[in-house]
mmCIF file with all atom_site columns, C-alpha atoms in Angstrom:
data_model
loop_
_atom_site.group_PDB
_atom_site.id
_atom_site.type_symbol
_atom_site.label_atom_id
_atom_site.label_alt_id
_atom_site.label_comp_id
_atom_site.label_asym_id
_atom_site.label_entity_id
_atom_site.label_seq_id
_atom_site.pdbx_PDB_ins_code
_atom_site.Cartn_x
_atom_site.Cartn_y
_atom_site.Cartn_z
_atom_site.occupancy
_atom_site.B_iso_or_equiv
_atom_site.pdbx_formal_charge
_atom_site.auth_seq_id
_atom_site.auth_comp_id
_atom_site.auth_asym_id
_atom_site.auth_atom_id
_atom_site.pdbx_PDB_model_num
ATOM 1   C CA . GLN A 1 1   ? 6.406   11.546  11.593  1.00 0.00 ? 1   GLN A CA 1
ATOM 2   C CA . GLN A 1 2   ? 5.662   7.445   12.446  1.00 0.00 ? 2   GLN A CA 1
ATOM 3   C CA . GLN A 1 3   ? 7.997   5.191   10.233  1.00 0.00 ? 3   GLN A CA 1
ATOM 4   C CA . VAL A 1 4   ? 8.321   2.133   9.340   1.00 0.00 ? 4   VAL A CA 1
ATOM 5   C CA . LYS A 1 5   ? 12.184  0.998   8.202   1.00 0.00 ? 5   LYS A CA 1
ATOM 6   C CA . GLN A 1 6   ? 11.989  -2.179  5.431   1.00 0.00 ? 6   GLN A CA 1
ATOM 7   C CA . SER A 1 7   ? 15.321  -3.719  4.716   1.00 0.00 ? 7   SER A CA 1
ATOM 8   C CA . PRO A 1 8   ? 16.698  -5.077  2.748   1.00 0.00 ? 8   PRO A CA 1
ATOM 9   C CA . GLN A 1 9   ? 15.510  -2.456  -0.430  1.00 0.00 ? 9   GLN A CA 1
ATOM 10  C CA . SER A 1 10  ? 15.937  -5.842  -2.985  1.00 0.00 ? 10  SER A CA 1
ATOM 11  C CA . LEU A 1 11  ? 16.825  -9.544  -2.294  1.00 0.00 ? 11  LEU A CA 1
ATOM 12  C CA . ILE A 1 12  ? 18.118  -12.274 -4.493  1.00 0.00 ? 12  ILE A CA 1
ATOM 13  C CA . VAL A 1 13  ? 17.478  -15.643 -3.463  1.00 0.00 ? 13  VAL A CA 1
ATOM 14  C CA . GLN A 1 14  ? 17.852  -19.174 -5.355  1.00 0.00 ? 14  GLN A CA 1
ATOM 15  C CA . LYS A 1 15  ? 14.559  -21.452 -5.538  1.00 0.00 ? 15  LYS A CA 1
ATOM 16  C CA . GLY A 1 16  ? 14.596  -23.334 -2.830  1.00 0.00 ? 16  GLY A CA 1
ATOM 17  C CA . GLY A 1 17  ? 16.287  -20.905 -0.582  1.00 0.00 ? 17  GLY A CA 1
ATOM 18  C CA . ILE A 1 18  ? 15.075  -18.395 2.593   1.00 0.00 ? 18  ILE A CA 1
ATOM 19  C CA . SER A 1 19  ? 13.947  -15.199 1.893   1.00 0.00 ? 19  SER A CA 1
ATOM 20  C CA . ILE A 1 20  ? 14.040  -12.759 5.083   1.00 0.00 ? 20  ILE A CA 1
ATOM 21  C CA . ILE A 1 21  ? 12.559  -9.078  4.876   1.00 0.00 ? 21  ILE A CA 1
ATOM 22  C CA . ASN A 1 22  ? 12.630  -6.889  8.114   1.00 0.00 ? 22  ASN A CA 1
ATOM 23  C CA . CYS A 1 23  ? 10.778  -4.141  9.499   1.00 0.00 ? 23  CYS A CA 1
ATOM 24  C CA . ALA A 1 24  ? 10.944  -1.788  12.467  1.00 0.00 ? 24  ALA A CA 1
ATOM 25  C CA . TYR A 1 25  ? 8.619   0.855   13.927  1.00 0.00 ? 25  TYR A CA 1
ATOM 26  C CA . GLU A 1 26  ? 8.296   3.700   16.164  1.00 0.00 ? 26  GLU A CA 1
ATOM 27  C CA . ASN A 1 27  ? 4.553   3.596   17.372  1.00 0.00 ? 27  ASN A CA 1
ATOM 28  C CA . THR A 1 28  ? 3.992   1.555   20.584  1.00 0.00 ? 28  THR A CA 1
ATOM 29  C CA . ALA A 1 29  ? 0.062   2.717   19.805  1.00 0.00 ? 29  ALA A CA 1
ATOM 30  C CA . PHE A 1 30  ? 0.521   0.428   16.431  1.00 0.00 ? 30  PHE A CA 1
ATOM 31  C CA . ASP A 1 31  ? -1.482  -3.109  16.568  1.00 0.00 ? 31  ASP A CA 1
ATOM 32  C CA . TYR A 1 32  ? -1.893  -4.250  13.461  1.00 0.00 ? 32  TYR A CA 1
ATOM 33  C CA . PHE A 1 33  ? 1.228   -5.640  11.378  1.00 0.00 ? 33  PHE A CA 1
ATOM 34  C CA . PRO A 1 34  ? 0.201   -6.838  7.788   1.00 0.00 ? 34  PRO A CA 1
ATOM 35  C CA . TRP A 1 35  ? 2.401   -7.330  4.809   1.00 0.00 ? 35  TRP A CA 1
ATOM 36  C CA . TYR A 1 36  ? 1.576   -6.461  1.215   1.00 0.00 ? 36  TYR A CA 1
ATOM 37  C CA . GLN A 1 37  ? 2.701   -8.530  -1.502  1.00 0.00 ? 37  GLN A CA 1
ATOM 38  C CA . GLN A 1 38  ? 2.539   -6.300  -5.018  1.00 0.00 ? 38  GLN A CA 1
ATOM 39  C CA . PHE A 1 39  ? 3.192   -8.059  -8.587  1.00 0.00 ? 39  PHE A CA 1
ATOM 40  C CA . PRO A 1 40  ? 4.330   -5.902  -11.552 1.00 0.00 ? 40  PRO A CA 1
ATOM 41  C CA . GLY A 1 41  ? 1.272   -3.850  -12.739 1.00 0.00 ? 41  GLY A CA 1
ATOM 42  C CA . LYS A 1 42  ? -0.669  -4.779  -10.335 1.00 0.00 ? 42  LYS A CA 1
ATOM 43  C CA . GLY A 1 43  ? -1.848  -3.482  -7.133  1.00 0.00 ? 43  GLY A CA 1
ATOM 44  C CA . PRO A 1 44  ? -0.804  -4.516  -3.724  1.00 0.00 ? 44  PRO A CA 1
ATOM 45  C CA . ALA A 1 45  ? -2.709  -7.330  -1.983  1.00 0.00 ? 45  ALA A CA 1
ATOM 46  C CA . LEU A 1 46  ? -2.641  -8.397  1.866   1.00 0.00 ? 46  LEU A CA 1
ATOM 47  C CA . LEU A 1 47  ? -0.491  -11.749 2.187   1.00 0.00 ? 47  LEU A CA 1
ATOM 48  C CA . ILE A 1 48  ? -0.277  -12.307 5.892   1.00 0.00 ? 48  ILE A CA 1
ATOM 49  C CA . ALA A 1 49  ? -0.775  -9.801  9.477   1.00 0.00 ? 49  ALA A CA 1
ATOM 50  C CA . ILE A 1 50  ? 0.019   -10.477 12.639  1.00 0.00 ? 50  ILE A CA 1
ATOM 51  C CA . ARG A 1 51  ? -1.349  -8.583  16.005  1.00 0.00 ? 51  ARG A CA 1
ATOM 52  C CA . PRO A 1 52  ? 0.980   -8.126  18.887  1.00 0.00 ? 52  PRO A CA 1
ATOM 53  C CA . ASP A 1 53  ? -0.443  -10.710 21.158  1.00 0.00 ? 53  ASP A CA 1
ATOM 54  C CA . VAL A 1 54  ? 1.627   -13.664 19.599  1.00 0.00 ? 54  VAL A CA 1
ATOM 55  C CA . SER A 1 55  ? 5.005   -13.550 18.555  1.00 0.00 ? 55  SER A CA 1
ATOM 56  C CA . GLU A 1 56  ? 5.050   -15.653 15.304  1.00 0.00 ? 56  GLU A CA 1
ATOM 57  C CA . LYS A 1 57  ? 2.230   -16.506 12.649  1.00 0.00 ? 57  LYS A CA 1
ATOM 58  C CA . LYS A 1 58  ? 2.748   -18.728 10.014  1.00 0.00 ? 58  LYS A CA 1
ATOM 59  C CA . GLU A 1 59  ? 0.500   -19.524 6.792   1.00 0.00 ? 59  GLU A CA 1
ATOM 60  C CA . GLY A 1 60  ? 1.773   -22.024 4.769   1.00 0.00 ? 60  GLY A CA 1
ATOM 61  C CA . ARG A 1 61  ? 5.352   -21.166 3.477   1.00 0.00 ? 61  ARG A CA 1
ATOM 62  C CA . PHE A 1 62  ? 5.159   -17.537 4.799   1.00 0.00 ? 62  PHE A CA 1
ATOM 63  C CA . THR A 1 63  ? 5.842   -16.675 8.369   1.00 0.00 ? 63  THR A CA 1
ATOM 64  C CA . ILE A 1 64  ? 5.713   -13.370 10.380  1.00 0.00 ? 64  ILE A CA 1
ATOM 65  C CA . SER A 1 65  ? 7.896   -13.114 13.543  1.00 0.00 ? 65  SER A CA 1
ATOM 66  C CA . PHE A 1 66  ? 7.553   -10.231 15.886  1.00 0.00 ? 66  PHE A CA 1
ATOM 67  C CA . ASN A 1 67  ? 9.262   -8.900  18.641  1.00 0.00 ? 67  ASN A CA 1
ATOM 68  C CA . LYS A 1 68  ? 7.461   -6.288  20.523  1.00 0.00 ? 68  LYS A CA 1
ATOM 69  C CA . SER A 1 69  ? 10.112  -5.216  22.611  1.00 0.00 ? 69  SER A CA 1
ATOM 70  C CA . ALA A 1 70  ? 12.482  -4.759  20.066  1.00 0.00 ? 70  ALA A CA 1
ATOM 71  C CA . LYS A 1 71  ? 9.522   -3.033  17.728  1.00 0.00 ? 71  LYS A CA 1
ATOM 72  C CA . GLN A 1 72  ? 10.680  -5.100  14.749  1.00 0.00 ? 72  GLN A CA 1
ATOM 73  C CA . PHE A 1 73  ? 8.908   -8.090  12.795  1.00 0.00 ? 73  PHE A CA 1
ATOM 74  C CA . SER A 1 74  ? 9.753   -9.587  9.486   1.00 0.00 ? 74  SER A CA 1
ATOM 75  C CA . LEU A 1 75  ? 8.544   -11.826 6.764   1.00 0.00 ? 75  LEU A CA 1
ATOM 76  C CA . HIS A 1 76  ? 10.164  -15.100 6.046   1.00 0.00 ? 76  HIS A CA 1
ATOM 77  C CA . ILE A 1 77  ? 9.586   -17.045 2.618   1.00 0.00 ? 77  ILE A CA 1
ATOM 78  C CA . MET A 1 78  ? 10.311  -20.650 3.087   1.00 0.00 ? 78  MET A CA 1
ATOM 79  C CA . ASP A 1 79  ? 11.275  -22.729 0.290   1.00 0.00 ? 79  ASP A CA 1
ATOM 80  C CA . SER A 1 80  ? 11.135  -19.586 -1.901  1.00 0.00 ? 80  SER A CA 1
ATOM 81  C CA . GLN A 1 81  ? 9.935   -20.248 -5.468  1.00 0.00 ? 81  GLN A CA 1
ATOM 82  C CA . PRO A 1 82  ? 10.215  -18.331 -8.819  1.00 0.00 ? 82  PRO A CA 1
ATOM 83  C CA . GLY A 1 83  ? 6.274   -16.940 -8.524  1.00 0.00 ? 83  GLY A CA 1
ATOM 84  C CA . ASP A 1 84  ? 7.310   -15.423 -5.118  1.00 0.00 ? 84  ASP A CA 1
ATOM 85  C CA . SER A 1 85  ? 9.085   -12.713 -7.141  1.00 0.00 ? 85  SER A CA 1
ATOM 86  C CA . ALA A 1 86  ? 7.377   -9.423  -6.155  1.00 0.00 ? 86  ALA A CA 1
ATOM 87  C CA . THR A 1 87  ? 7.316   -6.389  -4.533  1.00 0.00 ? 87  THR A CA 1
ATOM 88  C CA . TYR A 1 88  ? 6.629   -6.815  -0.647  1.00 0.00 ? 88  TYR A CA 1
ATOM 89  C CA . PHE A 1 89  ? 5.730   -4.043  1.373   1.00 0.00 ? 89  PHE A CA 1
ATOM 90  C CA . CYS A 1 90  ? 5.577   -4.114  5.273   1.00 0.00 ? 90  CYS A CA 1
ATOM 91  C CA . ALA A 1 91  ? 3.082   -1.758  7.461   1.00 0.00 ? 91  ALA A CA 1
ATOM 92  C CA . ALA A 1 92  ? 1.417   -1.007  10.341  1.00 0.00 ? 92  ALA A CA 1
ATOM 93  C CA . ASN A 1 93  ? -1.348  1.183   11.878  1.00 0.00 ? 93  ASN A CA 1
ATOM 94  C CA . GLY A 1 94  ? -3.153  1.180   15.111  1.00 0.00 ? 94  GLY A CA 1
ATOM 95  C CA . GLY A 1 95  ? -4.415  3.310   17.985  1.00 0.00 ? 95  GLY A CA 1
ATOM 96  C CA . GLY A 1 96  ? -5.814  5.858   15.679  1.00 0.00 ? 96  GLY A CA 1
ATOM 97  C CA . PHE A 1 97  ? -2.953  6.448   13.440  1.00 0.00 ? 97  PHE A CA 1
ATOM 98  C CA . LYS A 1 98  ? -2.901  5.938   9.745   1.00 0.00 ? 98  LYS A CA 1
ATOM 99  C CA . THR A 1 99  ? -1.195  2.913   8.294   1.00 0.00 ? 99  THR A CA 1
ATOM 100 C CA . ILE A 1 100 ? 2.318   3.344   7.734   1.00 0.00 ? 100 ILE A CA 1
ATOM 101 C CA . PHE A 1 101 ? 3.594   1.589   4.650   1.00 0.00 ? 101 PHE A CA 1
ATOM 102 C CA . GLY A 1 102 ? 7.671   0.472   4.279   1.00 0.00 ? 102 GLY A CA 1
ATOM 103 C CA . ALA A 1 103 ? 9.439   1.619   1.386   1.00 0.00 ? 103 ALA A CA 1
ATOM 104 C CA . GLY A 1 104 ? 8.629   -2.054  -0.272  1.00 0.00 ? 104 GLY A CA 1
ATOM 105 C CA . THR A 1 105 ? 11.777  -4.874  -0.830  1.00 0.00 ? 105 THR A CA 1
ATOM 106 C CA . ARG A 1 106 ? 12.374  -5.970  -4.135  1.00 0.00 ? 106 ARG A CA 1
ATOM 107 C CA . LEU A 1 107 ? 12.396  -10.067 -4.112  1.00 0.00 ? 107 LEU A CA 1
ATOM 108 C CA . PHE A 1 108 ? 13.833  -11.954 -7.074  1.00 0.00 ? 108 PHE A CA 1
ATOM 109 C CA . VAL A 1 109 ? 13.562  -15.862 -6.609  1.00 0.00 ? 109 VAL A CA 1
ATOM 110 C CA . LYS A 1 110 ? 16.161  -17.472 -9.137  1.00 0.00 ? 110 LYS A CA 1
ATOM 111 C CA . ALA A 1 111 ? 14.941  -20.190 -10.196 1.00 0.00 ? 111 ALA A CA 1
ATOM 112 C CA . ASN B 2 1   ? -17.298 -8.877  -6.370  1.00 0.00 ? 1   ASN B CA 1
ATOM 113 C CA . ALA B 2 2   ? -15.299 -6.498  -8.488  1.00 0.00 ? 2   ALA B CA 1
ATOM 114 C CA . GLY B 2 3   ? -13.471 -4.984  -5.653  1.00 0.00 ? 3   GLY B CA 1
ATOM 115 C CA . VAL B 2 4   ? -11.723 -1.611  -6.043  1.00 0.00 ? 4   VAL B CA 1
ATOM 116 C CA . THR B 2 5   ? -11.367 -0.841  -9.500  1.00 0.00 ? 5   THR B CA 1
ATOM 117 C CA . GLN B 2 6   ? -9.614  2.202   -11.222 1.00 0.00 ? 6   GLN B CA 1
ATOM 118 C CA . THR B 2 7   ? -9.990  3.793   -14.913 1.00 0.00 ? 7   THR B CA 1
ATOM 119 C CA . PRO B 2 8   ? -7.830  4.480   -16.716 1.00 0.00 ? 8   PRO B CA 1
ATOM 120 C CA . LYS B 2 9   ? -5.157  2.612   -16.510 1.00 0.00 ? 9   LYS B CA 1
ATOM 121 C CA . PHE B 2 10  ? -3.019  4.527   -18.314 1.00 0.00 ? 10  PHE B CA 1
ATOM 122 C CA . ARG B 2 11  ? -2.623  8.135   -19.115 1.00 0.00 ? 11  ARG B CA 1
ATOM 123 C CA . ILE B 2 12  ? -0.335  10.428  -20.471 1.00 0.00 ? 12  ILE B CA 1
ATOM 124 C CA . LEU B 2 13  ? -0.770  14.385  -19.925 1.00 0.00 ? 13  LEU B CA 1
ATOM 125 C CA . LYS B 2 14  ? 1.034   17.416  -20.903 1.00 0.00 ? 14  LYS B CA 1
ATOM 126 C CA . ILE B 2 15  ? 1.888   19.886  -17.906 1.00 0.00 ? 15  ILE B CA 1
ATOM 127 C CA . GLY B 2 16  ? -1.150  22.175  -17.320 1.00 0.00 ? 16  GLY B CA 1
ATOM 128 C CA . GLN B 2 17  ? -4.056  19.709  -18.073 1.00 0.00 ? 17  GLN B CA 1
ATOM 129 C CA . SER B 2 18  ? -5.990  18.085  -15.602 1.00 0.00 ? 18  SER B CA 1
ATOM 130 C CA . MET B 2 19  ? -7.869  15.042  -15.468 1.00 0.00 ? 19  MET B CA 1
ATOM 131 C CA . THR B 2 20  ? -9.587  12.833  -13.080 1.00 0.00 ? 20  THR B CA 1
ATOM 132 C CA . LEU B 2 21  ? -8.696  9.209   -11.776 1.00 0.00 ? 21  LEU B CA 1
ATOM 133 C CA . GLN B 2 22  ? -11.557 6.992   -10.893 1.00 0.00 ? 22  GLN B CA 1
ATOM 134 C CA . CYS B 2 23  ? -12.177 4.736   -8.535  1.00 0.00 ? 23  CYS B CA 1
ATOM 135 C CA . THR B 2 24  ? -14.964 2.560   -7.625  1.00 0.00 ? 24  THR B CA 1
ATOM 136 C CA . GLN B 2 25  ? -15.464 -0.196  -5.040  1.00 0.00 ? 25  GLN B CA 1
ATOM 137 C CA . ASP B 2 26  ? -18.721 -2.935  -4.234  1.00 0.00 ? 26  ASP B CA 1
ATOM 138 C CA . MET B 2 27  ? -17.461 -4.294  -1.120  1.00 0.00 ? 27  MET B CA 1
ATOM 139 C CA . ASN B 2 28  ? -19.636 -1.111  0.672   1.00 0.00 ? 28  ASN B CA 1
ATOM 140 C CA . HIS B 2 29  ? -16.556 -0.166  2.488   1.00 0.00 ? 29  HIS B CA 1
ATOM 141 C CA . ASN B 2 30  ? -16.685 3.447   4.580   1.00 0.00 ? 30  ASN B CA 1
ATOM 142 C CA . TYR B 2 31  ? -13.006 4.147   4.270   1.00 0.00 ? 31  TYR B CA 1
ATOM 143 C CA . MET B 2 32  ? -10.976 4.821   1.037   1.00 0.00 ? 32  MET B CA 1
ATOM 144 C CA . TYR B 2 33  ? -7.867  6.191   -0.032  1.00 0.00 ? 33  TYR B CA 1
ATOM 145 C CA . TRP B 2 34  ? -5.233  7.710   -2.785  1.00 0.00 ? 34  TRP B CA 1
ATOM 146 C CA . TYR B 2 35  ? -1.708  6.419   -2.746  1.00 0.00 ? 35  TYR B CA 1
ATOM 147 C CA . ARG B 2 36  ? 1.030   7.513   -5.253  1.00 0.00 ? 36  ARG B CA 1
ATOM 148 C CA . GLN B 2 37  ? 3.728   5.307   -5.896  1.00 0.00 ? 37  GLN B CA 1
ATOM 149 C CA . ASP B 2 38  ? 7.301   6.668   -7.129  1.00 0.00 ? 38  ASP B CA 1
ATOM 150 C CA . PRO B 2 39  ? 9.595   3.931   -8.785  1.00 0.00 ? 39  PRO B CA 1
ATOM 151 C CA . GLY B 2 40  ? 11.410  2.138   -6.228  1.00 0.00 ? 40  GLY B CA 1
ATOM 152 C CA . MET B 2 41  ? 9.557   3.794   -3.626  1.00 0.00 ? 41  MET B CA 1
ATOM 153 C CA . GLY B 2 42  ? 6.933   3.227   -1.129  1.00 0.00 ? 42  GLY B CA 1
ATOM 154 C CA . LEU B 2 43  ? 2.946   4.147   -0.843  1.00 0.00 ? 43  LEU B CA 1
ATOM 155 C CA . LYS B 2 44  ? 2.498   7.881   -0.226  1.00 0.00 ? 44  LYS B CA 1
ATOM 156 C CA . LEU B 2 45  ? -1.166  8.918   1.202   1.00 0.00 ? 45  LEU B CA 1
ATOM 157 C CA . ILE B 2 46  ? -2.349  11.723  -0.784  1.00 0.00 ? 46  ILE B CA 1
ATOM 158 C CA . TYR B 2 47  ? -6.193  11.956  0.413   1.00 0.00 ? 47  TYR B CA 1
ATOM 159 C CA . TYR B 2 48  ? -8.387  9.548   2.292   1.00 0.00 ? 48  TYR B CA 1
ATOM 160 C CA . SER B 2 49  ? -11.899 9.362   3.211   1.00 0.00 ? 49  SER B CA 1
ATOM 161 C CA . VAL B 2 50  ? -13.814 7.470   6.163   1.00 0.00 ? 50  VAL B CA 1
ATOM 162 C CA . GLY B 2 51  ? -17.035 8.310   4.565   1.00 0.00 ? 51  GLY B CA 1
ATOM 163 C CA . ALA B 2 52  ? -19.335 9.986   2.275   1.00 0.00 ? 52  ALA B CA 1
ATOM 164 C CA . GLY B 2 53  ? -18.896 13.693  2.046   1.00 0.00 ? 53  GLY B CA 1
ATOM 165 C CA . ILE B 2 54  ? -15.675 13.449  4.734   1.00 0.00 ? 54  ILE B CA 1
ATOM 166 C CA . THR B 2 55  ? -12.484 13.821  3.088   1.00 0.00 ? 55  THR B CA 1
ATOM 167 C CA . ASP B 2 56  ? -8.955  14.622  4.861   1.00 0.00 ? 56  ASP B CA 1
ATOM 168 C CA . LYS B 2 57  ? -5.637  15.284  3.660   1.00 0.00 ? 57  LYS B CA 1
ATOM 169 C CA . GLY B 2 58  ? -2.320  12.394  3.598   1.00 0.00 ? 58  GLY B CA 1
ATOM 170 C CA . GLU B 2 59  ? 1.110   13.167  3.362   1.00 0.00 ? 59  GLU B CA 1
ATOM 171 C CA . VAL B 2 60  ? 1.271   14.485  -0.098  1.00 0.00 ? 60  VAL B CA 1
ATOM 172 C CA . PRO B 2 61  ? -1.730  16.601  -0.835  1.00 0.00 ? 61  PRO B CA 1
ATOM 173 C CA . ASN B 2 62  ? -0.775  19.385  -2.601  1.00 0.00 ? 62  ASN B CA 1
ATOM 174 C CA . GLY B 2 63  ? -1.900  19.547  -6.405  1.00 0.00 ? 63  GLY B CA 1
ATOM 175 C CA . TYR B 2 64  ? -4.662  16.977  -5.887  1.00 0.00 ? 64  TYR B CA 1
ATOM 176 C CA . ASN B 2 65  ? -8.399  17.336  -5.112  1.00 0.00 ? 65  ASN B CA 1
ATOM 177 C CA . VAL B 2 66  ? -10.913 14.820  -4.153  1.00 0.00 ? 66  VAL B CA 1
ATOM 178 C CA . SER B 2 67  ? -14.325 14.679  -3.517  1.00 0.00 ? 67  SER B CA 1
ATOM 179 C CA . ARG B 2 68  ? -16.494 11.426  -1.711  1.00 0.00 ? 68  ARG B CA 1
ATOM 180 C CA . SER B 2 69  ? -20.237 11.938  -2.785  1.00 0.00 ? 69  SER B CA 1
ATOM 181 C CA . THR B 2 70  ? -21.204 8.264   -2.262  1.00 0.00 ? 70  THR B CA 1
ATOM 182 C CA . THR B 2 71  ? -19.761 5.228   -0.257  1.00 0.00 ? 71  THR B CA 1
ATOM 183 C CA . GLU B 2 72  ? -18.758 3.449   -3.967  1.00 0.00 ? 72  GLU B CA 1
ATOM 184 C CA . ASP B 2 73  ? -16.648 6.238   -5.406  1.00 0.00 ? 73  ASP B CA 1
ATOM 185 C CA . PHE B 2 74  ? -13.981 8.342   -4.396  1.00 0.00 ? 74  PHE B CA 1
ATOM 186 C CA . PRO B 2 75  ? -12.314 10.400  -7.751  1.00 0.00 ? 75  PRO B CA 1
ATOM 187 C CA . LEU B 2 76  ? -8.823  12.008  -7.569  1.00 0.00 ? 76  LEU B CA 1
ATOM 188 C CA . ARG B 2 77  ? -8.539  15.302  -9.191  1.00 0.00 ? 77  ARG B CA 1
ATOM 189 C CA . LEU B 2 78  ? -5.221  16.646  -10.543 1.00 0.00 ? 78  LEU B CA 1
ATOM 190 C CA . GLU B 2 79  ? -5.188  20.008  -11.579 1.00 0.00 ? 79  GLU B CA 1
ATOM 191 C CA . LEU B 2 80  ? -2.689  21.980  -13.396 1.00 0.00 ? 80  LEU B CA 1
ATOM 192 C CA . ALA B 2 81  ? -0.675  18.575  -14.039 1.00 0.00 ? 81  ALA B CA 1
ATOM 193 C CA . ALA B 2 82  ? 3.442   18.877  -13.397 1.00 0.00 ? 82  ALA B CA 1
ATOM 194 C CA . PRO B 2 83  ? 6.041   16.202  -14.340 1.00 0.00 ? 83  PRO B CA 1
ATOM 195 C CA . SER B 2 84  ? 6.254   16.083  -10.389 1.00 0.00 ? 84  SER B CA 1
ATOM 196 C CA . GLN B 2 85  ? 2.910   14.094  -10.571 1.00 0.00 ? 85  GLN B CA 1
ATOM 197 C CA . THR B 2 86  ? 4.063   11.219  -13.190 1.00 0.00 ? 86  THR B CA 1
ATOM 198 C CA . SER B 2 87  ? 3.709   8.144   -11.206 1.00 0.00 ? 87  SER B CA 1
ATOM 199 C CA . VAL B 2 88  ? 1.366   5.373   -10.374 1.00 0.00 ? 88  VAL B CA 1
ATOM 200 C CA . TYR B 2 89  ? -1.989  5.940   -8.535  1.00 0.00 ? 89  TYR B CA 1
ATOM 201 C CA . PHE B 2 90  ? -3.544  3.469   -6.367  1.00 0.00 ? 90  PHE B CA 1
ATOM 202 C CA . CYS B 2 91  ? -6.720  3.678   -4.857  1.00 0.00 ? 91  CYS B CA 1
ATOM 203 C CA . ALA B 2 92  ? -7.758  1.763   -2.179  1.00 0.00 ? 92  ALA B CA 1
ATOM 204 C CA . SER B 2 93  ? -10.348 0.684   0.304   1.00 0.00 ? 93  SER B CA 1
ATOM 205 C CA . SER B 2 94  ? -11.277 -0.673  4.266   1.00 0.00 ? 94  SER B CA 1
ATOM 206 C CA . LEU B 2 95  ? -13.964 -1.468  5.999   1.00 0.00 ? 95  LEU B CA 1
ATOM 207 C CA . THR B 2 96  ? -12.417 -0.125  9.551   1.00 0.00 ? 96  THR B CA 1
ATOM 208 C CA . TRP B 2 97  ? -9.839  2.344   9.845   1.00 0.00 ? 97  TRP B CA 1
ATOM 209 C CA . GLY B 2 98  ? -6.962  0.276   10.463  1.00 0.00 ? 98  GLY B CA 1
ATOM 210 C CA . ASP B 2 99  ? -8.130  -3.000  8.966   1.00 0.00 ? 99  ASP B CA 1
ATOM 211 C CA . THR B 2 100 ? -6.814  -4.642  5.883   1.00 0.00 ? 100 THR B CA 1
ATOM 212 C CA . GLN B 2 101 ? -6.805  -2.703  2.803   1.00 0.00 ? 101 GLN B CA 1
ATOM 213 C CA . TYR B 2 102 ? -8.005  -3.533  -0.782  1.00 0.00 ? 102 TYR B CA 1
ATOM 214 C CA . PHE B 2 103 ? -6.231  -2.076  -3.537  1.00 0.00 ? 103 PHE B CA 1
ATOM 215 C CA . GLY B 2 104 ? -6.899  -1.240  -7.654  1.00 0.00 ? 104 GLY B CA 1
ATOM 216 C CA . PRO B 2 105 ? -4.897  -2.095  -10.398 1.00 0.00 ? 105 PRO B CA 1
ATOM 217 C CA . GLY B 2 106 ? -3.566  1.349   -10.549 1.00 0.00 ? 106 GLY B CA 1
ATOM 218 C CA . THR B 2 107 ? -3.412  3.935   -13.074 1.00 0.00 ? 107 THR B CA 1
ATOM 219 C CA . ARG B 2 108 ? -0.214  4.644   -14.678 1.00 0.00 ? 108 ARG B CA 1
ATOM 220 C CA . LEU B 2 109 ? 0.303   8.584   -15.415 1.00 0.00 ? 109 LEU B CA 1
ATOM 221 C CA . THR B 2 110 ? 2.969   10.027  -17.376 1.00 0.00 ? 110 THR B CA 1
ATOM 222 C CA . VAL B 2 111 ? 3.102   14.265  -17.336 1.00 0.00 ? 111 VAL B CA 1
ATOM 223 C CA . LEU B 2 112 ? 5.454   15.450  -20.545 1.00 0.00 ? 112 LEU B CA 1
#
């Protein structure tokens, strides 16, 4: 069974702080690593994604760091805002395998 | 572009009843998926389809059935509802296998 292990399960960050969510995968055939953001009562939506040919991708306040040798990737949210409060899912796919989602991280940013 | 739409938004079923969750996408995506999300848990794949007429089981298919007669529609059928099927159900679609998935707003189902 392919897994993507995500931590922490929940996270509380002060406004303006940095939120960090980590994921680890097992299957070296995976070659696409998206992060999804889900607000309460809504479906997940793609936030940012990375492929293993780069070690970092930044879009605004959101950055993915990717460590291919360690089979780990993480989401950093800089200058976290209350509007960032949501559940974040990492995922992995590639090599013909189905997309595997992490268990999710509930982020709460305190004003 | 409406994207992925799901109906109904909410439903309460009695044990043993059946129902169909509807899913429609207007992006001409070949790939469609059904997931369930239990509280505090991730997304579990129930069934998926790679095109009209082709479906396959995911991780948790027991108690569910699907059909895909058109590119746009991918209904999920619950037969003999059980309390264990209380969950939020999401339909999603993607252009290619392994591509970004676009999710619908979900159906919250309670089985009592």
